[in-house]
XYZ file of C-alpha atoms in Angstrom:
606
model
C -103.044 61.557 26.856
C -101.879 63.878 29.606
C -98.511 65.236 30.200
C -97.816 62.666 33.042
C -98.578 59.806 31.123
C -96.381 60.506 27.936
C -93.318 60.980 30.603
C -93.817 57.474 32.003
C -94.001 55.924 28.353
C -90.676 57.934 27.598
C -89.358 56.489 30.753
C -90.457 52.913 29.986
C -88.726 53.208 26.251
C -85.693 54.711 27.969
C -85.535 51.402 30.870
C -86.148 49.121 27.954
C -83.608 50.590 26.054
C -81.072 50.857 29.169
C -81.662 46.867 29.639
C -80.894 45.905 26.219
C -77.758 47.955 26.238
C -76.655 46.398 29.094
C -77.949 42.721 27.651
C -75.795 43.226 24.575
C -72.803 44.404 26.839
C -72.745 41.373 28.630
C -72.865 39.466 25.664
C -70.112 41.111 23.893
C -67.777 40.674 27.144
C -69.067 36.886 27.350
C -67.681 36.529 23.528
C -64.489 39.024 24.639
C -63.950 36.628 27.280
C -64.366 33.414 25.518
C -61.937 34.719 22.310
C -59.466 35.585 24.966
C -59.549 31.773 26.570
C -59.436 30.735 22.873
C -56.278 32.592 22.147
C -54.635 31.574 25.515
C -55.430 27.993 24.788
C -54.049 28.240 21.308
C -51.033 29.935 22.538
C -50.114 27.230 24.895
C -50.620 24.741 22.504
C -48.389 26.428 20.404
C -46.015 26.844 22.941
C -46.435 23.103 23.770
C -46.087 22.451 19.779
C -42.833 23.875 19.973
C -41.094 22.516 22.931
C -42.199 18.984 21.494
C -40.552 19.861 17.829
C -37.200 18.073 17.548
C -35.498 20.751 15.462
C -34.131 23.539 17.411
C -36.622 26.787 17.030
C -34.957 30.401 17.959
C -36.494 33.847 17.772
C -34.832 37.028 17.727
C -35.261 40.784 16.854
C -33.780 42.676 14.341
C -31.128 43.747 17.019
C -30.038 39.746 17.099
C -31.184 39.432 20.615
C -32.445 36.026 21.452
C -36.463 36.339 22.306
C -37.581 32.621 22.900
C -35.718 28.889 22.365
C -37.725 25.826 22.677
C -36.297 22.857 24.198
C -34.311 21.402 21.436
C -32.548 24.514 21.280
C -31.867 24.496 24.632
C -30.775 21.146 24.270
C -28.704 21.708 21.571
C -26.645 24.696 22.835
C -26.979 23.847 26.621
C -28.195 27.449 27.537
C -31.072 28.168 29.895
C -34.036 30.345 28.861
C -32.574 33.240 30.965
C -28.853 32.610 29.537
C -30.677 32.384 25.876
C -32.191 35.943 26.706
C -28.258 37.582 27.011
C -27.192 36.089 23.675
C -27.039 37.373 20.097
C -27.720 35.319 17.293
C -24.434 35.382 16.080
C -22.844 34.297 19.435
C -24.269 30.856 18.751
C -22.225 29.914 15.608
C -18.146 29.707 14.849
C -17.840 31.405 12.636
C -20.796 33.379 12.060
C -22.656 32.945 9.203
C -22.966 36.022 6.836
C -25.177 38.830 8.286
C -27.704 38.808 5.106
C -28.298 34.959 6.042
C -28.779 35.622 9.755
C -31.087 38.664 8.826
C -32.741 38.195 5.263
C -34.374 41.299 3.341
C -37.979 40.387 2.711
C -37.844 42.627 -0.546
C -34.818 40.416 -1.810
C -35.090 36.909 0.071
C -37.671 36.267 2.734
C -35.526 32.986 3.539
C -32.306 31.431 3.738
C -31.280 28.007 4.188
C -27.488 27.515 4.771
C -25.001 25.240 6.801
C -22.908 26.611 9.666
C -20.685 25.325 12.389
C -22.519 26.197 15.651
C -20.928 26.375 19.006
C -22.568 25.125 22.007
C -22.043 26.382 25.795
C -19.146 24.029 26.589
C -17.842 24.996 23.393
C -18.299 22.032 21.546
C -18.791 22.623 17.896
C -21.344 20.862 15.886
C -22.550 21.197 11.949
C -26.091 22.426 11.865
C -28.779 23.152 9.166
C -29.910 26.608 9.567
C -33.368 28.081 8.067
C -34.176 31.769 8.961
C -37.500 33.196 8.082
C -38.488 36.800 8.558
C -42.116 36.933 9.920
C -44.244 39.897 10.516
C -46.209 40.647 13.605
C -48.233 43.085 15.252
C -45.946 46.163 15.624
C -42.839 44.798 13.873
C -41.594 41.637 12.797
C -39.295 38.756 14.056
C -36.926 36.476 12.638
C -37.324 32.631 13.268
C -34.501 30.071 12.913
C -35.088 26.558 12.521
C -31.561 24.483 13.355
C -31.461 20.857 12.601
C -28.131 19.261 13.951
C -26.800 17.125 11.233
C -23.750 15.383 13.141
C -24.904 12.013 12.511
C -26.008 13.097 8.798
C -22.395 14.163 8.615
C -20.595 11.318 10.092
C -22.805 8.664 7.750
C -22.054 11.059 4.653
C -18.092 10.471 5.700
C -18.548 7.114 6.113
C -19.983 6.441 2.701
C -17.393 8.427 1.040
C -14.594 6.701 3.227
C -15.734 3.505 1.355
C -16.208 5.268 -1.926
C -12.529 6.945 -2.043
C -10.671 5.439 0.554
C -8.907 1.692 0.849
C -10.858 0.293 3.834
C -7.314 -1.712 5.067
C -4.606 0.625 4.967
C -6.918 3.873 5.218
C -5.236 5.368 2.095
C -6.901 6.822 -1.214
C -8.138 4.275 -3.487
C -8.482 3.765 -7.013
C -11.118 5.905 -8.042
C -9.648 9.038 -5.645
C -6.549 8.518 -7.003
C -7.693 8.732 -10.690
C -9.677 11.227 -9.665
C -6.861 13.264 -8.057
C -4.410 12.558 -11.246
C -7.103 14.144 -13.620
C -7.182 16.996 -11.383
C -3.269 17.107 -11.849
C -3.132 16.911 -15.634
C -5.681 19.972 -15.690
C -3.696 21.751 -13.455
C -0.830 20.797 -15.145
C -1.873 22.093 -18.790
C -3.129 25.327 -17.299
C 0.093 26.351 -15.326
C 2.766 23.935 -17.169
C 3.423 22.184 -13.907
C 5.250 18.941 -14.291
C 4.473 15.998 -12.417
C 5.152 12.334 -12.110
C 3.003 9.073 -11.362
C 5.044 6.189 -9.135
C 3.638 2.860 -9.582
C 4.612 0.320 -7.046
C 4.443 -3.359 -6.799
C 5.748 -5.123 -3.551
C 7.852 -8.142 -4.466
C 7.619 -11.479 -3.093
C 4.462 -10.617 -1.311
C 2.373 -13.560 -3.055
C 4.270 -16.014 -1.098
C 3.849 -14.465 2.214
C 0.018 -14.144 1.421
C -0.170 -17.870 0.379
C 2.265 -19.662 2.857
C 0.777 -17.660 5.771
C -2.633 -16.708 4.801
C -4.173 -13.208 4.359
C -4.710 -12.120 7.625
C -0.810 -11.864 8.136
C -0.913 -10.045 4.390
C -2.911 -7.851 5.038
C -1.215 -7.042 8.721
C 1.897 -6.898 6.446
C 0.396 -3.896 4.111
C -0.810 -2.039 7.011
C 2.678 -1.886 7.751
C 4.051 -1.174 4.300
C 1.657 1.669 3.810
C 2.701 3.429 7.029
C 6.650 3.158 5.795
C 5.563 4.533 2.528
C 3.874 7.397 4.425
C 7.171 7.915 6.718
C 9.297 7.969 3.467
C 7.014 11.037 2.139
C 7.140 12.849 5.192
C 10.581 11.726 5.899
C 11.914 13.058 2.478
C 10.022 15.917 1.761
C 10.912 17.497 5.611
C 14.633 16.580 4.357
C 14.843 18.237 0.892
C 11.611 19.934 0.679
C 11.024 18.246 -2.510
C 11.172 21.626 -4.775
C 9.312 24.088 -3.265
C 6.655 24.289 -0.223
C 3.798 23.814 -2.528
C 5.125 20.052 -3.227
C 1.914 17.714 -2.858
C 1.202 14.123 -3.057
C -1.371 11.299 -3.255
C -0.289 8.020 -1.870
C -2.770 5.460 -2.868
C -3.352 1.603 -2.818
C -4.570 0.352 -6.099
C -5.377 -3.068 -4.580
C -3.457 -6.128 -3.642
C -0.066 -5.355 -3.266
C -0.012 -2.554 -5.360
C 0.305 1.086 -4.647
C 0.728 4.121 -6.609
C 1.834 7.642 -5.799
C 1.250 11.038 -7.147
C 3.936 14.005 -6.684
C 2.948 17.352 -8.495
C 4.956 20.694 -9.059
C 8.257 18.159 -9.142
C 10.978 20.730 -10.490
C 13.611 17.819 -10.620
C 14.230 14.251 -11.243
C 16.616 14.378 -8.400
C 13.713 14.782 -6.245
C 11.779 11.966 -7.315
C 15.024 9.522 -7.353
C 15.533 10.885 -3.727
C 12.023 9.499 -3.105
C 12.051 6.538 -4.771
C 15.698 5.726 -3.110
C 14.073 6.638 0.612
C 11.204 4.214 -0.210
C 13.518 1.054 -1.775
C 15.679 1.755 1.683
C 12.871 1.588 4.040
C 11.051 -1.233 2.587
C 13.926 -3.504 2.736
C 14.104 -3.391 5.890
C 12.949 -6.623 7.415
C 9.164 -6.448 8.833
C 7.757 -7.755 12.083
C 4.496 -9.361 11.865
C 2.738 -11.637 14.683
C 6.651 -12.364 15.738
C 7.596 -13.186 12.851
C 10.429 -11.551 10.668
C 9.502 -10.834 7.060
C 11.395 -9.603 4.348
C 10.028 -7.855 1.366
C 10.781 -5.599 -1.507
C 9.480 -2.827 -3.911
C 9.727 -2.520 -7.692
C 8.844 1.244 -8.820
C 7.871 2.453 -12.286
C 7.893 5.914 -12.810
C 6.082 8.351 -15.259
C 6.882 11.632 -16.228
C 3.802 14.434 -17.473
C 4.029 15.119 -20.496
C 6.910 13.567 -21.865
C 5.254 9.495 -20.742
C 1.883 10.785 -21.534
C -0.835 13.175 -21.579
C -3.666 11.420 -19.910
C -4.251 9.596 -16.762
C -4.832 5.949 -18.632
C -1.319 6.793 -20.467
C 0.240 7.668 -17.731
C -0.697 4.677 -15.146
C 0.119 2.298 -18.218
C 3.532 3.683 -18.756
C 4.292 3.506 -14.942
C 2.773 0.064 -14.771
C 5.356 -1.142 -17.732
C 8.273 0.660 -16.095
C 7.474 -1.422 -12.762
C 7.580 -4.443 -14.830
C 11.076 -3.453 -16.151
C 12.575 -2.809 -12.778
C 11.400 -6.546 -11.611
C 12.866 -8.167 -15.285
C 15.898 -6.404 -13.996
C 16.061 -8.008 -10.683
C 13.318 -6.361 -8.384
C 14.038 -3.706 -5.703
C 14.825 -0.929 -8.151
C 13.609 2.309 -9.187
C 13.316 2.401 -13.376
C 11.729 5.424 -15.550
C 9.586 4.778 -18.549
C 11.247 4.653 -21.582
C 9.210 4.550 -25.072
C 11.441 1.380 -25.808
C 9.651 -0.355 -23.277
C 6.386 -0.783 -25.089
C 8.136 -3.050 -27.493
C 10.126 -4.528 -25.148
C 7.098 -5.579 -23.462
C 5.855 -7.357 -26.705
C 8.840 -8.868 -27.076
C 8.348 -10.373 -23.814
C 4.817 -11.302 -24.173
C 6.218 -13.462 -27.513
C 8.873 -14.837 -25.585
C 6.966 -16.305 -22.667
C 4.522 -18.047 -25.305
C 8.280 -19.278 -27.210
C 9.525 -20.557 -23.583
C 6.303 -22.680 -22.879
C 6.607 -24.279 -26.126
C 10.131 -24.736 -25.344
C 9.542 -26.803 -22.316
C 7.243 -29.400 -23.972
C 9.945 -29.552 -27.290
C 13.105 -30.122 -25.002
C 14.410 -26.827 -26.326
C 16.210 -26.045 -22.288
C 19.512 -27.834 -21.372
C 21.351 -28.015 -18.098
C 25.038 -26.826 -17.882
C 27.428 -27.490 -15.634
C 30.255 -25.403 -14.086
C 33.067 -26.983 -11.834
C 33.948 -26.045 -8.248
C 37.219 -26.933 -7.186
C 38.840 -27.270 -3.629
C 41.669 -24.874 -3.165
C 44.834 -25.243 -2.365
C 44.742 -28.678 -4.344
C 42.397 -27.572 -6.902
C 40.172 -30.455 -6.918
C 36.766 -30.828 -8.780
C 34.541 -31.457 -5.821
C 31.417 -30.361 -7.311
C 28.871 -28.773 -10.381
C 26.923 -25.964 -9.891
C 23.699 -26.848 -12.520
C 22.525 -23.837 -14.820
C 19.707 -23.808 -17.176
C 20.384 -22.667 -20.836
C 17.900 -22.261 -23.746
C 18.720 -23.659 -27.053
C 16.188 -20.989 -28.922
C 16.130 -22.264 -32.677
C 16.356 -18.411 -33.965
C 18.303 -16.808 -31.368
C 21.248 -19.170 -30.258
C 22.096 -20.212 -26.922
C 20.267 -17.884 -24.421
C 21.742 -17.554 -21.026
C 19.205 -17.399 -17.773
C 19.165 -13.699 -17.634
C 17.662 -13.390 -20.872
C 14.708 -16.077 -20.046
C 14.509 -16.286 -16.288
C 12.672 -12.757 -15.685
C 9.848 -13.947 -18.033
C 9.709 -17.654 -16.594
C 9.439 -15.657 -13.319
C 6.878 -13.095 -14.247
C 4.829 -15.825 -15.967
C 4.635 -18.344 -13.011
C 6.689 -20.382 -15.711
C 9.666 -20.321 -13.143
C 8.400 -23.260 -10.347
C 7.708 -26.136 -13.490
C 10.938 -24.861 -14.828
C 13.082 -25.573 -11.314
C 11.215 -28.628 -11.010
C 12.480 -29.853 -14.388
C 16.088 -28.808 -13.607
C 16.097 -30.983 -10.171
C 14.902 -33.926 -12.184
C 17.440 -33.561 -14.852
C 20.389 -32.836 -12.113
C 19.438 -35.583 -10.224
C 19.366 -37.919 -13.533
C 22.705 -36.793 -14.507
C 24.073 -37.891 -11.435
C 22.509 -41.355 -11.380
C 24.190 -41.595 -15.341
C 27.350 -40.300 -14.039
C 27.521 -42.596 -11.573
C 26.333 -45.831 -13.751
C 29.138 -44.591 -15.819
C 31.848 -45.254 -12.923
C 32.727 -41.519 -12.215
C 33.427 -40.372 -8.895
C 30.446 -38.924 -7.306
C 30.268 -35.011 -6.549
C 28.087 -32.988 -5.386
C 26.081 -31.139 -8.023
C 24.056 -27.555 -6.669
C 20.997 -26.569 -7.805
C 19.254 -22.871 -7.302
C 16.238 -22.924 -5.574
C 13.770 -20.388 -7.245
C 11.235 -18.499 -4.790
C 8.036 -19.454 -6.284
C 9.750 -23.158 -6.073
C 10.491 -22.908 -1.897
C 7.478 -20.926 -1.452
C 5.051 -23.492 -3.168
C 4.689 -25.748 -0.263
C 5.533 -28.660 -2.446
C 9.410 -28.480 -2.189
C 10.557 -30.905 0.531
C 7.942 -33.404 -1.597
C 9.359 -32.714 -5.062
C 12.344 -33.437 -3.510
C 11.889 -36.299 -1.793
C 9.938 -37.763 -4.977
C 12.814 -37.336 -7.135
C 15.544 -38.765 -5.145
C 13.143 -41.785 -4.562
C 12.993 -42.397 -8.198
C 16.492 -41.527 -9.177
C 17.998 -43.676 -6.271
C 20.682 -40.836 -6.137
C 22.521 -40.323 -2.372
C 21.122 -37.392 -1.370
C 24.424 -35.873 0.042
C 25.583 -35.619 -3.867
C 22.347 -33.077 -4.063
C 23.055 -29.048 -2.864
C 20.163 -26.580 -2.505
C 21.426 -23.324 -2.972
C 18.856 -20.614 -1.160
C 19.306 -16.649 -1.404
C 19.122 -14.590 1.303
C 15.879 -12.849 -0.089
C 14.291 -16.271 -0.101
C 14.864 -17.509 3.165
C 14.414 -14.022 5.118
C 11.080 -13.759 3.130
C 9.650 -15.767 6.152
C 12.538 -16.865 8.650
C 9.958 -19.239 10.591
C 8.741 -21.092 7.450
C 12.428 -21.046 5.897
C 13.875 -22.801 8.954
C 11.088 -25.656 9.291
C 11.565 -26.491 5.454
C 15.398 -26.388 5.624
C 14.901 -28.817 8.477
C 13.090 -31.078 6.887
C 15.790 -30.939 3.876
C 18.446 -31.482 5.961
C 16.739 -34.700 7.783
C 16.392 -36.186 4.293
C 20.467 -35.841 4.246
C 20.081 -32.871 1.347
C 23.111 -30.220 1.469
C 22.319 -26.658 1.749
C 24.010 -23.594 1.189
C 23.430 -19.491 1.209
C 23.901 -17.913 -2.215
C 24.444 -14.435 -2.639
C 25.724 -14.181 1.180
C 25.892 -10.403 1.998
C 23.421 -8.885 -0.315
C 20.794 -9.034 1.686
C 19.664 -8.814 5.674
C 20.129 -12.357 6.940
C 22.413 -11.733 10.561
C 24.182 -13.543 12.500
C 21.258 -14.835 14.336
C 19.631 -15.977 11.583
C 22.285 -17.823 10.581
C 23.091 -19.513 13.672
C 19.582 -20.913 13.235
C 19.777 -22.121 9.718
C 20.738 -25.393 9.498
C 23.433 -24.849 6.819
C 26.550 -26.245 4.973
C 27.848 -23.891 2.997
C 28.031 -20.226 2.465
C 28.703 -18.608 -1.060
C 30.369 -15.308 -1.563
C 28.778 -12.778 -3.929
C 30.345 -12.265 -7.300
C 30.165 -8.701 -6.532
C 32.512 -8.906 -3.719
C 34.896 -11.255 -5.399
C 35.544 -8.797 -8.662
C 37.418 -6.042 -6.817
C 38.617 -8.055 -4.094
C 42.830 -7.760 -4.368
C 42.146 -4.120 -5.061
C 39.093 -2.679 -3.002
C 39.521 -2.450 0.752
C 36.138 -2.877 1.393
C 35.658 -6.156 -0.654
C 38.400 -7.411 0.813
C 37.007 -6.491 4.330
C 33.599 -8.024 3.434
C 34.973 -11.164 2.323
C 36.947 -11.659 5.256
C 34.462 -11.393 7.659
C 32.104 -13.657 5.581
C 35.010 -16.321 5.738
C 35.583 -15.791 9.092
C 32.195 -15.990 10.123
C 31.379 -19.138 7.997
C 34.103 -21.113 9.333
C 33.043 -19.805 12.914
C 29.996 -21.655 12.190
C 31.517 -24.632 11.100
C 30.642 -23.895 7.501
C 32.121 -24.305 4.054
C 32.974 -21.074 1.959
C 32.479 -21.047 -1.795
C 33.463 -17.822 -3.721
C 31.918 -17.627 -7.222
C 32.695 -14.942 -10.109
C 36.324 -15.859 -9.829
C 38.068 -15.144 -13.018
C 41.573 -14.000 -12.044
C 44.805 -15.385 -10.610
C 45.010 -12.622 -8.168
C 41.504 -13.074 -6.660
C 42.264 -17.132 -6.538
C 45.603 -16.362 -4.385
C 43.575 -13.897 -2.162
C 40.976 -16.383 -1.566
C 43.340 -19.351 -0.784
C 45.467 -17.050 1.623
C 42.215 -16.065 3.631
C 41.458 -20.122 3.504
C 38.485 -20.088 1.265
C 37.555 -23.599 0.892
C 35.895 -23.867 -2.747
C 35.792 -21.178 -5.759
C 34.123 -21.262 -8.950
C 34.278 -19.212 -11.913
C 35.478 -18.684 -15.603
C 39.367 -19.020 -14.565
C 38.553 -22.586 -14.511
C 35.710 -23.107 -16.570
C 32.804 -21.347 -18.011
C 29.350 -23.467 -17.865
C 29.595 -26.407 -20.021
C 27.177 -28.949 -21.071
C 26.545 -32.116 -19.157
C 29.165 -33.742 -22.171
C 31.719 -31.527 -21.362
C 31.332 -31.910 -17.682
C 31.800 -35.502 -17.877
C 34.963 -34.938 -19.753
C 36.083 -32.766 -17.016
C 35.149 -35.371 -14.719
C 36.924 -37.819 -16.493
C 40.217 -35.581 -16.843
C 40.372 -34.913 -13.098
C 39.945 -38.458 -12.127
C 42.733 -39.627 -14.643
C 44.800 -36.643 -13.151
C 44.372 -37.724 -9.804
C 42.953 -34.613 -8.861
C-alpha cells in the first residue's frame, strides 16, 4: 500500500470520528434542551401550585429580606410582590416572634411551629399559626415560612369558651368558671396567706315577677340586675379602693336569680360591708322593664376564708346558709355566716315539718288586736294575727314561724286559711248580735302574686255571706311595688267587690305620691318604726306628720300601729290621726277575748 492510500484512510477515519462527535454533541444538546424545558415546566408548575395554596408562603434569606410571597400571603398582608421585597420578615408581626423562631438553627431545631400576631399593610392585627423551615439550596439556604390565618378558629374557640364558662343571658362568669376562680383563690390564699370572702346573693320576690309577667320580663330584669351589680363593684372600688390596688373580684351568675361574688385580697370586713351596703342600696331602687316599674331587693350571705371554710364546697354552702338567714330576718340584708347557723338551719327544717302538721292538726289560731278611732277611742276594727299553739314550745308568735312558712311555700295556704277563719269569725260575731267591725287581714307576697287572691276572696265572701266592707286587706309597699301594673289591676278588682284596702308599713319602701294617687286605697298605716320615738325624735315626728297630711290630702284614713305610750297617743291625736292600735290598748288576744272586748265596748256605748 502506497503512502497516498494510507493518508486517505487516515483522513476517512478522522472524518468519521468528527461526524460521530458532531452526532454525539447534537444528541447531548438535545438532551440538555429537553432537560431545561422540563425544569422550566416544573418551576412554572411549582409556582402555580404555590399560588393556588390557601396558606401563606414566604421565603426569605438569612438577612430576613422577603424573597417571594404567594398569592395567599399577598392577600393576607395586603402587600404587592414589589412591596414584599422591601420588607423584612420581622416587620410582618406585632410583636415580632423570638429570633430563634424566625431563624431556626438546623443543628438544634430545623423547624418551629408557633402562634403569632401578624400585622397587615393597613394595620389590622390578626392571629396566625407560623411554621418556619430551613431548606438548603445551591449556594446556601433559605427560610420557608408557612402562615395560617386562624382568626375564624380563634373566634370559634372563644365562642366555645363563652358558652362553657359564661352565662349566656348576663354574660357574667357561670358556676363552672366561678368555682375554678374560687379554687385558684384558695390555692393563692394558702400560699400567700391572703384572706378573701364569698358573697352569695339571692334576689327577693323575683319568682313572683317571673311567674306573673313571664320569663321574657324576668330575663330582662336579670340583665339589669347584673348591670347594677357590676356598677356597685366598680363604684365601691373607685371610691374606697377596697384595701389595695391589687383587689380583684369575680361576679358570677349561678343560675336563676342566684349570683355569687368572690372578693380576693380583702384586708378588712369594713370593705365587705361597704360593698354589700352599696349593692343593697342599688338593688332597692325600682327597675323599669318594658314600661313597667318593678321593685325587688337582694339577700346576701357572706363566708370568709379561712374562718368559714377552707374548701370551695364549704365556703359556698356556708355563704348560702348565711343568705337564707338574711331572708329569714326579713330579706334585703347582708348577714355574715356563723357556725350557729348550721344548727339553726337543721332546727328550721324540723320546724317546717311541724308547721305542715300544725295546719292539719288545728294547732294554728287567729288572734285579734283592736283598732280604736280617736279622739273618741271607739273600737272600730280588729287586725287578725296568726299564732301557733305548739305542743312543746307553747304559744309561738308569727316572727318565729312565718319565715319558715315563706321559705317553704306554706305561706300561701296559711294565708288562705287565715282569710277563711277571719270571715267565719265575722259571720259568727254577727250571728251573736255583736256590732259589725272591720277586720283586717295581712296579705302575704305569695298570696298576692299567686293569681288566685281575687278568686279566693270572692269565694270566701260568698261562702260566709260576710259584707265585703267588713273585710280589710293590708298590703305592704314591697308587695304592690313589685309589679305596679298588676297590683293596680288586682286592687281594682278587689275594690269592685267592696273590700277595704290599706297600705301597711308606709314610709319604709319606694312607693311615691304618683303611685298613691293611682292605687285604689282606703287607708294608710304608719309603720311602728316611726311611731316608737314620735314624741321625741324630730325626724320621726316630721315623717309621721307628712304621712298624715299626705293621706288626708288623698282622702285616706290614717292608722298608727305600735302605740304603747300615752304621749304617743296624744301626739297622734293632736295631728288628727284617725285610728290607733298597740299595747297601750290591748295586745293581740284570742277570738273569745276579742268578743268580750267587742261586747264591753257596746255596753259602754263606745
